[in-house]
Amino acid sequence: MIADLFENNLRWAAARNRADPEYFRRLAGQQSPEYLWIGCSDSRVPANEIVGLDPGELFVHRNVANLAPAQDANFLSVLQFAVEVLKVRHVIVCGHYGCGGVRAALSEKRHGLIDHWLSPVRTLSWRCEHELATISDPEARVNDLCERNVIEQVRNIAANPFVRDAWRRKQPLEVHGWIYSIQDGLLRDLDVSVGRLERARALAASDRFHRRQGRRP
């Protein structure tokens, strides 16, 4: 099975060279993406493919449940490098419906080490437990929390010192919250984009969750 991956790689590289003989030379020259993608580790959500971008056009960080925790050195290193060195213009938090991490955070079962990582999602579910309790369908409840989790991560990033310093420098930078449906392959904008300090403060102060009728799968 591992050998198949190398065979696939050979075919892919050959196809790229046939289509564009200068492709790899250009790619090796520099990395200048305009986007940082913070997504879920789920293998069904391939970041570059679903937005139609080539390698080198999207700087990607992925983890379980697409979190942006202020205590995670890995995430913070990626964010700082993207904002201060690559000078990306857009940070995109992209969750997906039916997220296994969000589902695990909602359950009462123990899952081991991942329970510690998912504690921010669990805390979020407690904060909005009354709203979630009004949703009778378990899958719809998971999807509702998937959306809320994306919005929470946008808030976290908008409050991050690296991002706020960029805004103070008048550096063009926007943070967006999107969600992806594996069922139809489409992205949904959750309408929480923020590109300046004033909007970030308003988003941080608000616990309001704006429902977007007809956008869920």
Coordinates of N, CA and C in Angstrom, one line a residue:
M1 N 0.8 -1.2 0.0 CA 0.0 0.0 0.0 C 0.9 1.3 0.0
I2 N 1.9 1.3 0.8 CA 2.8 2.4 0.8 C 3.5 2.7 -0.6
A3 N 3.8 1.6 -1.2 CA 4.5 1.7 -2.5 C 3.5 2.4 -3.5
D4 N 2.2 2.2 -3.4 CA 1.2 2.8 -4.2 C 1.3 4.3 -4.2
L5 N 1.6 4.8 -3.0 CA 1.7 6.3 -2.8 C 2.8 6.8 -3.6
F6 N 4.0 6.2 -3.6 CA 5.1 6.6 -4.4 C 4.8 6.6 -5.9
E7 N 4.1 5.5 -6.3 CA 3.6 5.4 -7.7 C 2.7 6.6 -8.1
N8 N 1.8 6.9 -7.2 CA 0.8 8.0 -7.4 C 1.6 9.3 -7.5
N9 N 2.6 9.4 -6.7 CA 3.4 10.7 -6.7 C 4.1 10.8 -8.0
L10 N 4.7 9.7 -8.5 CA 5.4 9.8 -9.8 C 4.5 10.2 -10.9
R11 N 3.3 9.6 -10.9 CA 2.3 10.0 -12.0 C 1.8 11.4 -11.9
W12 N 1.6 11.9 -10.6 CA 1.2 13.3 -10.4 C 2.3 14.3 -10.9
A13 N 3.6 14.0 -10.4 CA 4.6 14.9 -10.8 C 4.8 14.9 -12.3
A14 N 4.7 13.8 -13.0 CA 4.9 13.7 -14.4 C 3.8 14.5 -15.1
A15 N 2.5 14.3 -14.6 CA 1.4 15.0 -15.2 C 1.6 16.6 -15.1
R16 N 2.1 17.0 -13.9 CA 2.3 18.4 -13.7 C 3.3 18.9 -14.7
N17 N 4.4 18.2 -14.8 CA 5.5 18.6 -15.8 C 5.0 18.7 -17.2
R18 N 4.1 17.7 -17.6 CA 3.6 17.8 -19.0 C 2.7 19.0 -19.2
A19 N 1.9 19.3 -18.2 CA 1.0 20.4 -18.3 C 1.7 21.8 -18.2
D20 N 2.8 21.8 -17.4 CA 3.5 23.1 -17.2 C 4.9 22.8 -16.8
P21 N 5.8 22.8 -17.7 CA 7.2 22.4 -17.5 C 7.9 23.3 -16.4
E22 N 7.4 24.5 -16.2 CA 8.0 25.4 -15.3 C 7.4 25.4 -13.9
Y23 N 6.4 24.5 -13.7 CA 5.6 24.5 -12.5 C 6.5 24.4 -11.2
F24 N 7.3 23.3 -11.2 CA 8.0 23.0 -9.9 C 9.1 24.1 -9.7
R25 N 9.7 24.6 -10.8 CA 10.7 25.6 -10.7 C 10.1 26.9 -10.0
R26 N 8.9 27.3 -10.5 CA 8.3 28.4 -9.9 C 7.9 28.2 -8.5
L27 N 7.4 27.0 -8.2 CA 7.0 26.7 -6.8 C 8.2 26.7 -5.8
A28 N 9.3 26.2 -6.3 CA 10.5 26.2 -5.4 C 11.1 27.5 -5.2
G29 N 10.7 28.5 -6.1 CA 11.3 29.8 -6.0 C 10.9 30.6 -4.8
Q30 N 9.6 30.5 -4.4 CA 9.1 31.3 -3.3 C 7.7 30.8 -2.9
Q31 N 7.4 31.1 -1.6 CA 6.0 30.9 -1.1 C 5.4 32.2 -0.8
S32 N 4.3 32.5 -1.5 CA 3.7 33.8 -1.3 C 2.1 33.7 -1.3
P33 N 1.6 32.9 -0.4 CA 0.1 32.7 -0.4 C -0.5 34.0 0.2
E34 N -1.7 34.2 -0.2 CA -2.5 35.3 0.3 C -3.5 34.8 1.4
Y35 N -3.5 33.5 1.6 CA -4.5 32.9 2.5 C -3.9 32.0 3.5
L36 N -4.3 32.1 4.8 CA -4.0 31.1 5.8 C -5.3 30.4 6.1
W37 N -5.3 29.0 5.9 CA -6.5 28.2 6.1 C -6.3 27.4 7.5
I38 N -7.2 27.6 8.4 CA -7.2 26.9 9.6 C -8.4 25.9 9.6
G39 N -8.1 24.6 9.3 CA -9.2 23.7 9.1 C -9.1 22.5 10.0
C40 N -10.0 21.6 9.8 CA -10.1 20.3 10.5 C -9.1 19.3 9.9
S41 N -8.6 18.4 10.7 CA -7.8 17.3 10.2 C -8.5 16.2 9.4
D42 N -9.8 16.3 9.4 CA -10.6 15.3 8.7 C -10.1 15.1 7.3
S43 N -9.9 13.9 6.9 CA -9.3 13.6 5.6 C -10.2 13.9 4.4
R44 N -11.5 14.1 4.7 CA -12.5 14.4 3.7 C -12.6 15.9 3.3
V45 N -11.8 16.7 3.9 CA -11.8 18.1 3.7 C -10.4 18.6 3.2
P46 N -10.1 18.3 1.9 CA -8.8 18.7 1.4 C -8.8 20.2 1.1
A47 N -8.0 21.0 1.8 CA -8.1 22.5 1.8 C -7.9 23.0 0.4
N48 N -6.8 22.7 -0.3 CA -6.5 23.3 -1.6 C -7.6 22.9 -2.6
E49 N -8.0 21.7 -2.6 CA -8.9 21.2 -3.6 C -10.3 21.8 -3.6
I50 N -10.8 22.0 -2.4 CA -12.2 22.5 -2.3 C -12.3 24.0 -2.7
V51 N -11.1 24.7 -2.7 CA -11.2 26.1 -3.1 C -10.4 26.3 -4.4
G52 N -10.0 25.2 -5.0 CA -9.4 25.3 -6.4 C -8.1 26.0 -6.4
L53 N -7.2 25.9 -5.4 CA -5.9 26.5 -5.4 C -4.8 25.5 -5.5
D54 N -3.7 25.9 -6.1 CA -2.5 25.1 -6.2 C -1.7 25.1 -5.0
P55 N -0.8 24.2 -4.8 CA 0.2 24.3 -3.7 C 1.0 25.6 -3.8
G56 N 1.2 26.2 -2.7 CA 1.9 27.5 -2.7 C 1.0 28.7 -2.7
E57 N -0.3 28.4 -2.9 CA -1.3 29.5 -2.9 C -2.1 29.6 -1.6
L58 N -2.0 28.5 -0.8 CA -2.8 28.4 0.5 C -1.9 27.9 1.6
F59 N -1.7 28.7 2.6 CA -0.9 28.2 3.8 C -1.8 27.5 4.7
V60 N -1.5 26.3 5.1 CA -2.6 25.5 5.8 C -2.1 25.0 7.1
H61 N -3.0 25.2 8.1 CA -2.8 24.6 9.4 C -4.1 23.8 9.8
R62 N -3.9 22.5 10.1 CA -5.1 21.7 10.4 C -5.0 21.0 11.8
N63 N -6.1 20.9 12.5 CA -6.1 20.1 13.7 C -7.5 19.6 13.9
V64 N -7.7 18.8 14.9 CA -9.0 18.2 15.2 C -10.0 19.3 15.6
A65 N -11.1 19.5 14.9 CA -12.1 20.5 15.2 C -11.7 21.9 14.9
N66 N -10.7 22.1 14.0 CA -10.3 23.4 13.6 C -10.3 24.5 14.7
L67 N -9.5 24.2 15.7 CA -9.4 25.1 16.8 C -8.2 26.1 16.6
A68 N -8.4 27.3 17.3 CA -7.4 28.3 17.3 C -7.0 28.7 18.7
P69 N -6.5 27.8 19.5 CA -6.3 28.1 20.9 C -5.1 29.0 21.2
A70 N -5.3 29.9 22.1 CA -4.2 30.9 22.4 C -3.0 30.2 23.2
Q71 N -3.2 29.0 23.6 CA -2.2 28.3 24.4 C -1.4 27.3 23.5
D72 N -1.7 27.1 22.3 CA -1.1 26.1 21.4 C 0.0 26.7 20.6
A73 N 1.3 26.4 21.0 CA 2.5 27.0 20.4 C 2.5 26.6 18.9
N74 N 2.0 25.5 18.5 CA 2.1 25.1 17.1 C 1.2 26.1 16.3
F75 N -0.1 26.2 16.7 CA -1.0 27.2 16.0 C -0.4 28.6 16.0
L76 N 0.1 29.0 17.2 CA 0.6 30.4 17.3 C 1.8 30.7 16.4
S77 N 2.6 29.7 16.2 CA 3.8 29.8 15.3 C 3.3 29.9 13.9
V78 N 2.3 29.1 13.5 CA 1.8 29.2 12.1 C 1.2 30.6 11.9
L79 N 0.4 31.0 12.9 CA -0.3 32.3 12.7 C 0.7 33.5 12.6
Q80 N 1.7 33.5 13.5 CA 2.6 34.6 13.5 C 3.4 34.6 12.1
F81 N 3.9 33.4 11.7 CA 4.6 33.3 10.4 C 3.7 33.8 9.3
A82 N 2.5 33.4 9.3 CA 1.6 33.8 8.2 C 1.3 35.3 8.1
V83 N 1.1 35.9 9.3 CA 0.8 37.3 9.4 C 2.0 38.2 9.2
E84 N 3.1 37.8 9.9 CA 4.2 38.7 9.9 C 5.3 38.5 8.8
V85 N 5.4 37.3 8.4 CA 6.4 37.0 7.3 C 5.8 36.8 6.0
L86 N 4.8 36.0 5.9 CA 4.1 35.8 4.6 C 3.2 36.9 4.2
K87 N 2.7 37.7 5.2 CA 1.8 38.8 5.0 C 0.5 38.4 4.3
V88 N 0.0 37.3 4.8 CA -1.3 36.8 4.2 C -2.4 37.9 4.4
R89 N -3.3 38.0 3.5 CA -4.4 39.0 3.6 C -5.7 38.5 4.1
H90 N -5.8 37.1 4.2 CA -7.0 36.5 4.7 C -6.7 35.3 5.6
V91 N -7.3 35.2 6.7 CA -7.2 34.1 7.6 C -8.6 33.4 7.6
I92 N -8.7 32.2 7.1 CA -10.0 31.5 7.0 C -10.1 30.4 8.0
V93 N -11.0 30.4 8.9 CA -11.3 29.3 9.8 C -12.4 28.5 9.1
C94 N -12.2 27.3 8.7 CA -13.1 26.5 8.0 C -13.5 25.2 8.8
G95 N -14.7 25.1 9.3 CA -15.1 23.9 9.9 C -15.9 23.1 8.9
H96 N -16.5 22.0 9.4 CA -17.3 21.2 8.5 C -18.5 20.6 9.3
Y97 N -19.6 20.4 8.6 CA -20.7 19.8 9.2 C -20.4 18.3 9.5
G98 N -21.0 17.8 10.6 CA -20.7 16.4 11.0 C -19.3 16.2 11.6
C99 N -18.7 17.2 12.1 CA -17.3 17.1 12.6 C -17.2 16.1 13.8
G100 N -16.3 15.1 13.6 CA -16.2 14.1 14.7 C -15.7 14.6 16.0
G101 N -14.9 15.7 15.9 CA -14.4 16.3 17.1 C -15.5 17.0 17.9
V102 N -16.3 17.7 17.2 CA -17.4 18.4 17.8 C -18.4 17.4 18.4
R103 N -18.6 16.3 17.6 CA -19.5 15.3 18.1 C -19.0 14.6 19.4
A104 N -17.7 14.4 19.5 CA -17.1 13.8 20.7 C -17.2 14.8 21.8
A105 N -17.1 16.1 21.6 CA -17.2 17.1 22.7 C -18.6 17.1 23.2
L106 N -19.6 16.8 22.4 CA -21.0 16.9 22.8 C -21.4 15.6 23.6
S107 N -20.6 14.5 23.4 CA -21.0 13.2 24.0 C -20.5 13.2 25.5
E108 N -21.1 12.3 26.2 CA -20.7 12.1 27.6 C -19.6 11.0 27.8
K109 N -19.2 10.4 26.6 CA -18.2 9.4 26.7 C -16.8 9.9 26.8
R110 N -15.9 9.1 27.4 CA -14.5 9.5 27.5 C -13.8 9.0 26.2
H111 N -12.9 9.8 25.7 CA -12.2 9.5 24.4 C -10.7 9.5 24.6
G112 N -10.2 9.7 25.8 CA -8.7 9.7 26.1 C -8.2 11.1 25.9
L113 N -6.9 11.2 25.4 CA -6.2 12.5 25.3 C -7.0 13.5 24.6
I114 N -7.7 13.1 23.5 CA -8.5 14.1 22.7 C -9.5 14.9 23.5
D115 N -9.9 14.4 24.7 CA -10.9 15.1 25.5 C -10.3 16.4 26.0
H116 N -9.0 16.4 26.3 CA -8.3 17.6 26.7 C -8.2 18.7 25.6
W117 N -7.9 18.2 24.4 CA -7.8 19.1 23.3 C -9.2 19.7 23.0
L118 N -10.3 18.9 23.1 CA -11.6 19.4 22.8 C -12.3 20.2 23.9
S119 N -11.6 20.4 25.0 CA -12.2 21.1 26.1 C -12.8 22.5 25.7
P120 N -12.2 23.3 24.8 CA -12.8 24.5 24.4 C -14.2 24.3 23.7
V121 N -14.3 23.3 23.0 CA -15.6 23.0 22.3 C -16.6 22.6 23.3
R122 N -16.2 21.8 24.3 CA -17.1 21.3 25.3 C -17.6 22.5 26.2
T123 N -16.7 23.4 26.5 CA -17.0 24.6 27.2 C -18.0 25.5 26.4
L124 N -17.8 25.6 25.2 CA -18.7 26.3 24.3 C -20.1 25.7 24.3
S125 N -20.2 24.4 24.3 CA -21.5 23.7 24.3 C -22.2 23.9 25.6
W126 N -21.5 24.1 26.7 CA -22.1 24.4 28.0 C -22.7 25.8 28.0
R127 N -21.9 26.7 27.4 CA -22.3 28.1 27.3 C -23.6 28.3 26.5
C128 N -23.9 27.4 25.5 CA -25.1 27.6 24.7 C -26.0 26.4 24.9
E129 N -25.9 25.7 26.0 CA -26.7 24.5 26.2 C -28.2 24.7 26.1
H130 N -28.7 25.8 26.5 CA -30.1 26.1 26.4 C -30.6 26.1 24.9
E131 N -29.8 26.8 24.1 CA -30.1 26.9 22.6 C -30.0 25.5 22.0
L132 N -28.9 24.8 22.3 CA -28.7 23.4 21.7 C -29.9 22.5 22.2
A133 N -30.4 22.7 23.4 CA -31.4 21.8 23.9 C -32.7 21.9 23.1
T134 N -32.9 23.1 22.4 CA -34.1 23.3 21.7 C -34.1 22.5 20.3
I135 N -32.9 22.0 20.0 CA -32.8 21.2 18.7 C -33.0 19.8 18.9
S136 N -34.1 19.2 18.5 CA -34.4 17.8 18.8 C -33.6 16.8 18.0
D137 N -33.2 17.1 16.8 CA -32.5 16.2 15.9 C -31.0 16.2 16.3
P138 N -30.4 15.1 16.7 CA -29.0 15.0 17.2 C -28.0 15.5 16.2
E139 N -28.2 15.2 14.9 CA -27.3 15.6 13.8 C -27.4 17.1 13.6
A140 N -28.6 17.6 13.7 CA -28.7 19.1 13.6 C -28.1 19.8 14.7
R141 N -28.1 19.2 15.9 CA -27.5 19.8 17.1 C -26.0 19.8 16.9
V142 N -25.4 18.7 16.4 CA -24.0 18.7 16.1 C -23.6 19.8 15.1
N143 N -24.4 19.9 14.0 CA -24.1 20.9 13.0 C -24.2 22.3 13.5
D144 N -25.2 22.5 14.4 CA -25.3 23.9 15.0 C -24.0 24.2 15.8
L145 N -23.5 23.2 16.6 CA -22.3 23.5 17.4 C -21.1 23.6 16.5
C146 N -21.1 22.9 15.3 CA -20.0 23.1 14.4 C -19.9 24.6 13.9
E147 N -21.1 25.2 13.6 CA -21.1 26.6 13.2 C -20.6 27.5 14.4
R148 N -21.2 27.2 15.5 CA -20.8 28.0 16.7 C -19.3 27.9 17.0
N149 N -18.7 26.8 16.8 CA -17.3 26.6 17.0 C -16.5 27.4 16.1
V150 N -16.9 27.4 14.8 CA -16.1 28.3 13.8 C -16.2 29.7 14.2
I151 N -17.3 30.2 14.6 CA -17.5 31.6 15.0 C -16.6 31.9 16.2
E152 N -16.6 30.9 17.2 CA -15.7 31.1 18.4 C -14.3 31.2 18.0
Q153 N -13.8 30.4 17.0 CA -12.4 30.5 16.6 C -12.1 31.8 15.9
V154 N -13.1 32.3 15.1 CA -12.9 33.6 14.5 C -12.7 34.7 15.6
R155 N -13.5 34.6 16.7 CA -13.3 35.5 17.8 C -11.9 35.4 18.4
N156 N -11.5 34.1 18.6 CA -10.2 33.9 19.2 C -9.1 34.6 18.4
I157 N -9.1 34.4 17.1 CA -8.1 34.9 16.2 C -8.2 36.4 16.1
A158 N -9.4 37.0 16.1 CA -9.5 38.4 16.1 C -9.0 39.1 17.4
A159 N -8.9 38.3 18.4 CA -8.4 38.8 19.7 C -6.9 38.5 19.9
N160 N -6.3 37.8 18.9 CA -4.9 37.4 19.1 C -4.0 38.7 18.9
P161 N -3.0 38.8 19.7 CA -2.1 40.0 19.6 C -1.4 40.1 18.3
F162 N -1.0 39.0 17.6 CA -0.4 39.1 16.3 C -1.3 39.7 15.3
V163 N -2.6 39.3 15.3 CA -3.6 39.9 14.4 C -3.9 41.3 14.8
R164 N -4.0 41.6 16.0 CA -4.4 43.0 16.4 C -3.2 44.0 16.2
D165 N -2.0 43.5 16.3 CA -0.8 44.3 16.0 C -0.8 44.6 14.5
A166 N -1.2 43.6 13.7 CA -1.2 43.8 12.2 C -2.2 44.9 11.9
W167 N -3.4 44.9 12.5 CA -4.4 45.9 12.3 C -3.9 47.3 12.7
R168 N -3.2 47.3 13.8 CA -2.7 48.6 14.3 C -1.6 49.2 13.3
R169 N -0.9 48.3 12.6 CA 0.0 48.7 11.6 C -0.7 49.0 10.2
K170 N -2.0 48.9 10.2 CA -2.8 49.1 9.0 C -2.5 48.1 7.9
Q171 N -2.0 46.9 8.4 CA -1.8 45.8 7.4 C -3.1 45.2 7.0
P172 N -3.3 45.1 5.7 CA -4.5 44.5 5.2 C -4.7 43.0 5.7
L173 N -5.7 42.7 6.5 CA -5.8 41.4 7.0 C -7.3 41.2 7.4
E174 N -7.9 40.2 6.9 CA -9.3 39.9 7.3 C -9.4 38.4 7.8
V175 N -10.2 38.2 8.8 CA -10.5 36.9 9.4 C -11.9 36.5 9.0
H176 N -12.0 35.2 8.5 CA -13.3 34.8 8.0 C -13.7 33.5 8.7
G177 N -15.0 33.2 8.8 CA -15.5 32.0 9.3 C -16.4 31.3 8.2
W178 N -15.9 30.1 7.8 CA -16.7 29.3 6.8 C -17.0 27.9 7.3
I179 N -17.9 27.3 6.7 CA -18.2 25.9 7.0 C -18.4 25.1 5.7
Y180 N -18.0 23.9 5.7 CA -18.0 23.0 4.5 C -18.9 21.8 4.7
S181 N -19.7 21.5 3.7 CA -20.6 20.3 3.8 C -20.0 19.2 2.9
I182 N -19.6 18.1 3.6 CA -19.1 17.0 2.9 C -20.2 16.4 2.0
Q183 N -21.4 16.6 2.3 CA -22.5 16.0 1.6 C -22.7 16.6 0.2
D184 N -22.4 17.9 0.0 CA -22.5 18.4 -1.3 C -21.2 19.1 -1.9
G185 N -20.2 19.2 -1.0 CA -18.9 19.7 -1.5 C -18.9 21.3 -1.5
L186 N -19.9 21.9 -0.9 CA -20.0 23.4 -0.9 C -19.6 24.0 0.4
L187 N -19.0 25.2 0.2 CA -18.7 26.1 1.4 C -19.8 27.0 1.7
R188 N -20.0 27.3 3.0 CA -20.9 28.4 3.4 C -20.2 29.4 4.2
D189 N -20.4 30.7 3.9 CA -19.9 31.8 4.6 C -20.8 32.1 5.8
L190 N -20.2 32.1 7.0 CA -21.0 32.3 8.2 C -21.2 33.8 8.6
D191 N -20.7 34.7 7.7 CA -21.0 36.1 7.8 C -20.4 36.7 9.1
V192 N -19.2 36.3 9.5 CA -18.6 36.9 10.7 C -17.2 37.4 10.4
S193 N -17.0 37.8 9.1 CA -15.7 38.3 8.7 C -15.4 39.6 9.5
V194 N -14.1 39.7 9.9 CA -13.6 40.9 10.6 C -12.3 41.3 10.1
G195 N -12.1 42.7 9.9 CA -10.9 43.2 9.3 C -10.4 44.4 10.0
R196 N -10.9 44.7 11.1 CA -10.4 45.9 11.9 C -10.7 45.7 13.4
L197 N -10.0 46.5 14.2 CA -10.1 46.4 15.6 C -11.5 46.6 16.1
E198 N -12.2 47.6 15.6 CA -13.5 48.0 16.1 C -14.5 46.8 15.9
R199 N -14.4 46.2 14.7 CA -15.3 45.0 14.5 C -14.9 43.8 15.3
A200 N -13.6 43.7 15.6 CA -13.2 42.6 16.5 C -13.7 42.8 17.9
R201 N -13.7 44.0 18.4 CA -14.2 44.2 19.7 C -15.7 43.9 19.8
A202 N -16.5 44.3 18.7 CA -17.9 44.1 18.7 C -18.2 42.6 18.7
L203 N -17.4 41.9 17.9 CA -17.6 40.4 17.8 C -17.3 39.7 19.1
A204 N -16.2 40.2 19.8 CA -15.8 39.6 21.1 C -16.9 39.9 22.1
A205 N -17.5 41.0 22.1 CA -18.5 41.4 23.1 C -19.9 40.7 22.9
S206 N -20.1 40.2 21.7 CA -21.4 39.7 21.4 C -21.5 38.2 21.5
D207 N -22.5 37.7 22.2 CA -22.8 36.2 22.3 C -23.9 35.8 21.3
R208 N -24.3 36.8 20.5 CA -25.4 36.5 19.6 C -25.0 35.6 18.5
F209 N -25.8 34.6 18.2 CA -25.6 33.7 17.1 C -26.6 33.9 16.1
H210 N -26.2 34.4 14.9 CA -27.1 34.7 13.8 C -27.4 33.4 13.0
R211 N -28.6 33.0 13.0 CA -28.9 31.8 12.2 C -29.1 32.2 10.7
R212 N -28.5 31.4 9.9 CA -28.6 31.6 8.4 C -29.5 30.6 7.8
Q213 N -30.8 31.0 7.7 CA -31.8 30.0 7.2 C -31.5 29.4 5.9
G214 N -31.6 28.1 5.8 CA -31.5 27.5 4.5 C -30.0 27.2 4.1
R215 N -29.1 27.4 4.9 CA -27.7 27.2 4.5 C -27.2 25.8 5.0
R216 N -27.8 25.2 5.9 CA -27.3 23.9 6.3 C -27.7 22.8 5.4
P217 N -26.9 21.7 5.4 CA -27.3 20.6 4.5 C -28.5 19.9 4.9

